[in-house]
Tab-separated table of C-alpha atoms and ligand atoms in Angstrom:
chain	number	residue	atom	x	y	z
I	1	UNK	CA	-17.416	5.469	11.357
I	2	UNK	CA	-17.081	6.922	7.882
I	3	UNK	CA	-20.329	8.468	6.705
I	4	UNK	CA	-19.240	7.591	3.169
I	5	UNK	CA	-19.298	3.792	3.467
I	6	UNK	CA	-22.319	1.490	3.870
I	7	UNK	CA	-22.472	0.765	7.618
I	8	UNK	CA	-24.052	-2.671	7.123
I	9	UNK	CA	-21.268	-4.256	5.104
I	10	UNK	CA	-17.600	-5.164	5.047
I	11	UNK	CA	-17.029	-2.009	3.021
I	12	UNK	CA	-18.213	-0.088	6.061
I	13	UNK	CA	-15.914	-1.909	8.484
I	14	UNK	CA	-13.454	0.796	9.606
I	15	UNK	CA	-9.901	-0.069	8.584
I	16	UNK	CA	-6.449	1.351	7.961
I	17	UNK	CA	-4.600	0.900	4.681
I	18	UNK	CA	-0.856	0.404	5.179
I	19	UNK	CA	0.252	-0.962	1.792
I	20	UNK	CA	-0.996	1.273	-1.021
I	21	UNK	CA	1.089	2.746	-3.842
I	22	UNK	CA	-0.553	6.015	-4.779
I	23	UNK	CA	0.716	5.613	-8.363
I	24	UNK	CA	-1.049	2.228	-8.311
I	25	UNK	CA	-4.407	3.959	-7.914
I	26	UNK	CA	-4.037	5.548	-11.341
I	27	UNK	CA	-7.311	4.615	-13.065
I	28	UNK	CA	-7.241	4.599	-16.912
I	29	UNK	CA	-9.799	7.436	-17.110
I	30	UNK	CA	-7.552	9.723	-15.064
I	31	UNK	CA	-4.474	8.655	-17.039
I	32	UNK	CA	-6.218	9.832	-20.199
I	33	UNK	CA	-7.501	13.036	-18.592
I	34	UNK	CA	-4.039	14.059	-17.352
I	35	UNK	CA	-2.409	13.054	-20.637
I	36	UNK	CA	-4.805	15.404	-22.445
I	37	UNK	CA	-4.286	18.214	-19.913
I	38	UNK	CA	-0.507	17.884	-20.161
I	39	UNK	CA	-0.470	17.419	-23.935
I	40	UNK	CA	1.086	13.974	-23.737
I	41	UNK	CA	0.493	11.361	-26.446
I	42	UNK	CA	-0.396	7.915	-25.015
I	43	UNK	CA	0.352	4.680	-26.912
I	44	UNK	CA	-3.313	3.696	-26.419
I	45	UNK	CA	-6.243	4.744	-28.592
I	46	UNK	CA	-8.806	4.736	-25.755
I	47	UNK	CA	-9.418	4.250	-22.043
I	48	UNK	CA	-10.790	0.797	-22.894
I	49	UNK	CA	-7.654	-0.170	-24.800
I	50	UNK	CA	-5.506	0.934	-21.836
I	51	UNK	CA	-7.737	-0.978	-19.406
I	52	UNK	CA	-7.377	-4.069	-21.587
I	53	UNK	CA	-3.615	-3.884	-21.065
I	54	UNK	CA	-4.022	-4.088	-17.253
I	55	UNK	CA	-3.230	-7.812	-17.221
I	56	UNK	CA	0.150	-9.151	-16.134
I	57	UNK	CA	2.190	-12.321	-15.816
I	58	UNK	CA	4.191	-11.196	-12.813
I	59	UNK	CA	5.627	-8.258	-10.921
I	60	UNK	CA	7.975	-7.008	-13.618
I	61	UNK	CA	5.338	-7.001	-16.362
I	62	UNK	CA	3.056	-5.043	-14.011
I	63	UNK	CA	5.838	-2.576	-13.190
I	64	UNK	CA	6.456	-1.902	-16.887
I	65	UNK	CA	2.898	-0.596	-17.280
I	66	UNK	CA	2.900	1.058	-13.824
I	67	UNK	CA	5.899	3.205	-14.763
I	68	UNK	CA	4.593	3.859	-18.288
I	69	UNK	CA	1.315	5.354	-17.009
I	70	UNK	CA	3.142	7.637	-14.559
I	71	UNK	CA	4.610	9.581	-17.504
I	72	UNK	CA	1.509	11.831	-17.515
I	73	UNK	CA	2.015	12.938	-13.882
I	74	UNK	CA	3.682	16.347	-14.161
I	75	UNK	CA	2.226	19.021	-11.840
I	76	UNK	CA	1.358	19.476	-8.165
I	77	UNK	CA	-2.299	19.426	-9.218
I	78	UNK	CA	-1.821	16.058	-10.993
I	79	UNK	CA	-0.492	14.451	-7.806
I	80	UNK	CA	-3.211	16.126	-5.760
I	81	UNK	CA	-5.988	14.820	-8.027
I	82	UNK	CA	-4.480	11.327	-8.172
I	83	UNK	CA	-4.386	11.100	-4.376
I	84	UNK	CA	-7.781	12.771	-3.811
I	85	UNK	CA	-9.424	10.255	-6.145
I	86	UNK	CA	-7.921	7.453	-4.049
I	87	UNK	CA	-9.007	8.972	-0.739
I	88	UNK	CA	-12.594	9.315	-1.981
I	89	UNK	CA	-12.721	5.681	-3.125
I	90	UNK	CA	-10.984	4.511	0.041
I	91	UNK	CA	-13.412	6.428	2.243
I	92	UNK	CA	-16.317	4.653	0.527
I	93	UNK	CA	-14.649	1.351	1.518
I	94	UNK	CA	-14.208	2.161	5.187
I	95	UNK	CA	-10.636	3.480	5.161
I	96	UNK	CA	-10.171	5.793	8.154
I	97	UNK	CA	-6.351	5.930	8.146
I	98	UNK	CA	-4.017	5.529	5.164
I	99	UNK	CA	-0.212	5.439	5.052
I	100	UNK	CA	0.446	5.763	1.330
I	101	UNK	CA	3.599	4.852	-0.615
I	102	UNK	CA	4.961	7.037	-3.386
I	103	UNK	CA	7.945	6.490	-5.719
I	104	UNK	CA	9.738	9.858	-6.074
I	105	UNK	CA	12.563	8.516	-8.243
I	106	UNK	CA	10.019	7.505	-10.896
I	107	UNK	CA	9.109	11.202	-11.134
I	108	UNK	CA	12.414	13.004	-10.533
I	109	UNK	CA	13.896	10.829	-13.320
I	110	UNK	CA	11.332	12.525	-15.605
I	111	UNK	CA	12.265	16.059	-14.469
I	112	UNK	CA	9.421	16.424	-11.951
I	113	UNK	CA	10.791	17.885	-8.704
I	114	UNK	CA	10.336	15.898	-5.498
I	115	UNK	CA	8.768	18.978	-3.903
I	116	UNK	CA	6.062	19.009	-6.610
I	117	UNK	CA	5.261	15.377	-5.776
I	118	UNK	CA	5.237	15.826	-2.002
I	119	UNK	CA	3.345	19.156	-2.214
I	120	UNK	CA	0.515	17.591	-4.240
I	121	UNK	CA	0.258	14.438	-2.141
I	122	UNK	CA	0.479	16.385	1.140
I	123	UNK	CA	-2.263	18.810	0.086
I	124	UNK	CA	-4.483	15.832	-0.754
I	125	UNK	CA	-3.712	14.167	2.584
I	126	UNK	CA	-4.655	17.392	4.403
I	127	UNK	CA	-7.919	17.706	2.436
I	128	UNK	CA	-8.703	14.018	2.981
I	129	UNK	CA	-8.324	14.637	6.701
I	130	UNK	CA	-10.478	17.788	6.750
I	131	UNK	CA	-13.202	16.557	4.373
I	132	UNK	CA	-13.227	12.773	4.869
I	133	UNK	CA	-11.747	12.365	8.347
I	134	UNK	CA	-8.960	10.148	7.018
I	135	UNK	CA	-5.681	10.374	8.941
I	136	UNK	CA	-2.262	9.023	7.941
I	137	UNK	CA	0.361	10.335	5.575
I	138	UNK	CA	3.166	9.568	3.163
I	139	UNK	CA	5.815	6.825	3.058
I	140	UNK	CA	8.568	7.561	0.550
I	141	UNK	CA	9.775	4.413	-1.246
I	142	UNK	CA	13.212	3.754	-2.723
I	143	UNK	CA	13.235	1.904	-6.054
I	144	UNK	CA	15.434	-1.102	-5.257
I	145	UNK	CA	16.317	-1.757	-8.913
I	146	UNK	CA	18.014	1.647	-9.179
I	147	UNK	CA	21.565	2.328	-7.895
I	148	UNK	CA	21.747	2.650	-4.099
I	149	UNK	CA	23.373	6.059	-4.601
I	150	UNK	CA	20.074	7.249	-6.064
I	151	UNK	CA	18.285	6.242	-2.853
I	152	UNK	CA	20.823	8.200	-0.795
I	153	UNK	CA	20.397	11.280	-3.008
I	154	UNK	CA	16.598	11.002	-2.816
I	155	UNK	CA	16.661	10.776	0.969
I	156	UNK	CA	19.021	13.756	1.338
I	157	UNK	CA	16.839	15.767	-1.040
I	158	UNK	CA	13.962	15.598	1.474
I	159	UNK	CA	16.011	16.026	4.663
I	160	UNK	CA	14.631	19.599	4.847
I	161	UNK	CA	11.027	18.355	4.884
I	162	UNK	CA	10.976	15.035	6.730
I	163	UNK	CA	8.074	16.463	8.743
I	164	UNK	CA	5.917	15.859	5.659
I	165	UNK	CA	6.743	12.146	5.692
I	166	UNK	CA	5.864	9.259	8.021
I	167	UNK	CA	8.620	6.951	6.857
I	168	UNK	CA	10.503	5.191	4.086
I	169	UNK	CA	9.858	1.965	2.179
I	170	UNK	CA	11.515	-0.201	-0.470
I	171	UNK	CA	9.710	-1.346	-3.589
I	172	UNK	CA	9.939	-2.181	-7.334
I	173	UNK	CA	11.438	-5.383	-8.784
I	174	UNK	CA	12.516	-7.495	-5.795
I	175	UNK	CA	14.392	-10.515	-7.161
I	176	UNK	CA	18.117	-9.788	-7.312
I	177	UNK	CA	17.845	-6.583	-5.248
I	178	UNK	CA	18.121	-7.718	-1.591
I	179	UNK	CA	17.312	-5.383	1.300
I	180	UNK	CA	20.957	-5.560	2.485
I	181	UNK	CA	21.901	-3.144	-0.316
I	182	UNK	CA	19.969	-0.416	1.517
I	183	UNK	CA	21.171	-0.888	5.095
I	184	UNK	CA	23.056	2.420	5.154
I	185	UNK	CA	20.265	4.501	3.651
I	186	UNK	CA	17.799	3.011	6.140
I	187	UNK	CA	20.120	3.831	8.988
I	188	UNK	CA	20.210	7.435	7.765
I	189	UNK	CA	16.393	7.482	7.457
I	190	UNK	CA	16.129	6.328	11.077
I	191	UNK	CA	18.530	9.128	12.100
I	192	UNK	CA	16.091	11.562	10.450
I	193	UNK	CA	13.294	10.144	12.628
I	194	UNK	CA	11.490	8.298	9.821
I	195	UNK	CA	9.608	4.993	10.334
I	196	UNK	CA	10.918	2.005	8.395
I	197	UNK	CA	9.075	-0.557	6.250
I	198	UNK	CA	10.110	-2.604	3.183
I	199	UNK	CA	8.701	-4.931	0.546
I	200	UNK	CA	10.228	-8.354	1.144
I	201	UNK	CA	9.167	-11.905	0.406
I	202	UNK	CA	6.806	-10.998	-2.425
I	203	UNK	CA	8.769	-12.519	-5.316
I	204	UNK	CA	12.049	-12.490	-3.344
I	205	UNK	CA	12.966	-15.373	-0.974
I	206	UNK	CA	12.348	-15.565	2.754
I	207	UNK	CA	15.994	-14.525	3.287
I	208	UNK	CA	14.990	-11.081	2.069
I	209	UNK	CA	12.487	-10.891	4.932
I	210	UNK	CA	15.263	-11.772	7.397
I	211	UNK	CA	17.480	-9.085	5.870
I	212	UNK	CA	14.736	-6.456	6.036
I	213	UNK	CA	14.229	-7.248	9.722
I	214	UNK	CA	17.845	-7.646	10.784
I	215	UNK	CA	19.693	-5.193	8.502
I	216	UNK	CA	17.091	-2.544	7.684
I	217	UNK	CA	15.456	-2.783	11.149
I	218	UNK	CA	11.986	-2.452	9.597
I	219	UNK	CA	8.884	-2.323	11.782
I	220	UNK	CA	6.585	-3.906	9.193
I	221	UNK	CA	7.087	-6.258	6.246
I	222	UNK	CA	5.228	-5.388	3.042
I	223	UNK	CA	3.823	-8.570	1.454
I	224	UNK	CA	6.044	-11.148	3.239
I	225	UNK	CA	4.037	-14.039	1.791
I	226	UNK	CA	7.151	-16.148	1.081
I	227	UNK	CA	7.945	-16.144	4.815
I	228	UNK	CA	5.952	-19.387	4.845
I	229	UNK	CA	8.935	-21.123	3.226
I	230	UNK	CA	10.962	-20.735	6.444
I	231	UNK	CA	9.441	-22.089	9.667
I	232	UNK	CA	12.040	-20.313	11.836
I	233	UNK	CA	11.046	-17.033	10.184
I	234	UNK	CA	7.343	-17.753	10.765
I	235	UNK	CA	8.116	-18.393	14.443
I	236	UNK	CA	10.146	-15.181	14.672
I	237	UNK	CA	7.407	-13.105	12.981
I	238	UNK	CA	4.762	-14.544	15.305
I	239	UNK	CA	6.783	-14.256	18.521
I	240	UNK	CA	7.739	-10.659	17.741
I	241	UNK	CA	4.292	-9.705	16.333
I	242	UNK	CA	5.821	-8.208	13.206
I	243	UNK	CA	2.972	-6.882	11.032
I	244	UNK	CA	2.721	-8.169	7.452
I	245	UNK	CA	0.934	-5.872	4.995
I	246	UNK	CA	-0.544	-8.588	2.771
I	247	UNK	CA	-2.280	-7.705	-0.526
I	248	UNK	CA	-4.524	-10.639	-1.551
I	249	UNK	CA	-5.738	-9.373	-4.943
I	250	UNK	CA	-2.215	-8.252	-5.834
I	251	UNK	CA	-0.892	-11.692	-4.903
I	252	UNK	CA	-3.624	-13.292	-6.999
I	253	UNK	CA	-2.955	-11.147	-10.073
I	254	UNK	CA	0.841	-11.323	-9.900
I	255	UNK	CA	1.533	-14.611	-8.176
I	256	UNK	CA	-1.498	-16.727	-8.922
I	257	UNK	CA	-3.376	-18.966	-6.493
I	258	UNK	CA	-0.277	-20.138	-4.637
I	259	UNK	CA	0.495	-16.589	-3.547
I	260	UNK	CA	-3.197	-15.758	-2.998
I	261	UNK	CA	-3.600	-18.766	-0.710
I	262	UNK	CA	-0.737	-17.556	1.476
I	263	UNK	CA	-3.171	-15.338	3.368
I	264	UNK	CA	-5.125	-18.073	5.182
I	265	UNK	CA	-1.868	-19.922	5.850
I	266	UNK	CA	-0.315	-16.802	7.395
I	267	UNK	CA	-3.444	-16.303	9.529
I	268	UNK	CA	-3.414	-19.990	10.493
I	269	UNK	CA	0.238	-19.621	11.552
I	270	UNK	CA	-0.852	-16.932	14.013
I	271	UNK	CA	0.912	-14.091	12.220
I	272	UNK	CA	0.042	-10.394	12.609
I	273	UNK	CA	-1.658	-9.982	9.222
I	274	UNK	CA	-3.223	-6.881	7.697
I	275	UNK	CA	-5.150	-6.702	4.401
I	276	UNK	CA	-4.333	-4.066	1.775
I	277	UNK	CA	-4.881	-3.280	-1.910
I	278	UNK	CA	-1.307	-2.483	-3.110
I	279	UNK	CA	-2.192	-1.102	-6.576
I	280	UNK	CA	-5.993	-1.201	-6.727
I	281	UNK	CA	-6.397	0.332	-10.195
I	282	UNK	CA	-4.321	-2.507	-11.625
I	283	UNK	CA	-5.315	-5.463	-9.448
I	284	UNK	CA	-9.090	-5.210	-9.545
I	285	UNK	CA	-10.068	-3.868	-6.190
I	286	UNK	CA	-9.624	-1.399	-3.383
I	287	UNK	CA	-9.094	-2.524	0.199
I	288	UNK	CA	-12.777	-3.163	0.940
I	289	UNK	CA	-12.971	-5.322	-2.200
I	290	UNK	CA	-9.996	-7.306	-0.847
I	291	UNK	CA	-11.909	-7.929	2.375
I	292	UNK	CA	-15.017	-8.962	0.430
I	293	UNK	CA	-12.997	-11.329	-1.766
I	294	UNK	CA	-11.191	-13.090	1.098
I	295	UNK	CA	-14.456	-13.445	2.984
I	296	UNK	CA	-16.065	-15.095	-0.036
I	297	UNK	CA	-13.134	-17.293	-1.110
I	298	UNK	CA	-11.736	-18.294	2.292
I	299	UNK	CA	-14.997	-18.192	4.240
I	300	UNK	CA	-13.410	-16.061	6.968
I	301	UNK	CA	-15.731	-15.394	9.891
I	302	UNK	CA	-16.910	-11.918	10.812
I	303	UNK	CA	-14.745	-12.057	13.934
I	304	UNK	CA	-11.651	-12.916	11.856
I	305	UNK	CA	-12.370	-10.087	9.401
I	306	UNK	CA	-12.804	-7.694	12.320
I	307	UNK	CA	-9.492	-8.920	13.736
I	308	UNK	CA	-7.802	-8.125	10.408
I	309	UNK	CA	-9.247	-4.609	10.530
I	310	UNK	CA	-8.135	-4.212	14.152
I	311	UNK	CA	-4.654	-5.427	13.151
I	312	UNK	CA	-4.449	-2.712	10.483
I	313	UNK	CA	-5.122	-0.063	13.131
I	314	UNK	CA	-2.704	-1.488	15.699
I	315	UNK	CA	0.059	-1.969	13.072
I	316	UNK	CA	-0.319	1.615	11.840
I	317	UNK	CA	2.013	4.467	12.790
I	318	UNK	CA	-0.959	6.491	14.076
I	319	UNK	CA	-0.672	7.996	17.565
I	320	UNK	CA	-2.206	5.819	20.324
I	321	UNK	CA	-5.097	8.264	20.792
I	322	UNK	CA	-6.049	7.852	17.122
I	323	UNK	CA	-5.701	4.069	17.361
I	324	UNK	CA	-8.105	4.039	20.313
I	325	UNK	CA	-10.578	6.160	18.319
I	326	UNK	CA	-10.437	3.779	15.358
I	327	UNK	CA	-10.749	0.661	17.529
I	328	UNK	CA	-13.836	2.239	19.094
I	329	UNK	CA	-15.249	2.832	15.591
I	330	UNK	CA	-14.696	-0.850	14.837
I	331	UNK	CA	-16.525	-1.775	18.057
I	332	UNK	CA	-19.408	0.462	16.930
I	333	UNK	CA	-19.482	-1.364	13.593
I	334	UNK	CA	-19.589	-4.724	15.403
I	335	UNK	CA	-22.569	-3.518	17.395
I	336	UNK	CA	-24.413	-2.595	14.225
I	337	UNK	CA	-23.439	-5.756	12.341
I	338	UNK	CA	-23.459	-8.332	15.130
I	339	UNK	CA	-23.609	-11.755	13.485
I	340	UNK	CA	-24.977	-10.463	10.203
I	341	UNK	CA	-24.368	-12.549	7.071
I	342	UNK	CA	-21.783	-10.221	5.537
I	343	UNK	CA	-21.751	-11.757	2.089
I	344	UNK	CA	-25.489	-11.193	1.888
I	345	UNK	CA	-24.963	-7.478	2.390
I	346	UNK	CA	-23.181	-5.399	-0.204
W	1	LIG	ZN1	3.448	-3.038	-2.975
């Protein structure tokens, strides 16, 4: 188990994070520090004023701020420090394996080379492994609200270094940008040996989840909460044990209580659910905080919370030997926390 997280709490429960946008871990203090270092003027007078603006009425309003803050990310060191700060926070919340999303087009469009981005994030991933024992790696996301040609160009631009990536994903504004648009680029990514995931069914309809499965051939669905609108899809997801990387606090902040309450319904439907933080700097909590919140609000039992952590390990792209190690760490945690009142322990 991580020596950085309190053993006697949910934060200490070993877990994998499978739905985390590294640019969504950009805390206001670091935004200001990098803006100063890079000589970039921010349209905010203080960290507090920027933090005050971290409130949204939906995905697109969040994305506006998410892309605005990224403007200060310029150098390999900036990406390294952004990711290292996440790994340190994640380690304190029991994360032992993290497959992190990044949005290269949001940086190359600003003149930052994709190699600068991948170099910084990869160096952080290597240091997180050597200093914190966190395994995992990088999932490169295509921005679905940009031309498909841009996704093809982005993929070809990393063909020489696919060994630095785990897989590809699809994110940004979902409504009006169906997965089917990206079938060819996903087929090319598979040819390159990359794993395949995609955001679908967050604000887009359940049909987008079908398309991601059938046309993109994804192995996991990111969010997927609107799958509940289609009982045939729920049956398919359950029968085929397709992992859903659900983000409760993100759903709450962007979709309100209806979206937030999808989690217990998905669990009740017998789906293969994992719990993740999505963009923790913006949505009020890292992955351990998500576990704490769903335990408090939904009254999930310790055994159910453990199952969610086990799901995150099994649904990961880690090698089987690493999965066995992490499942053994979870068993160790159970031994230490058998039947304890989790909410009483912080
Ligand atoms: Zn996301």
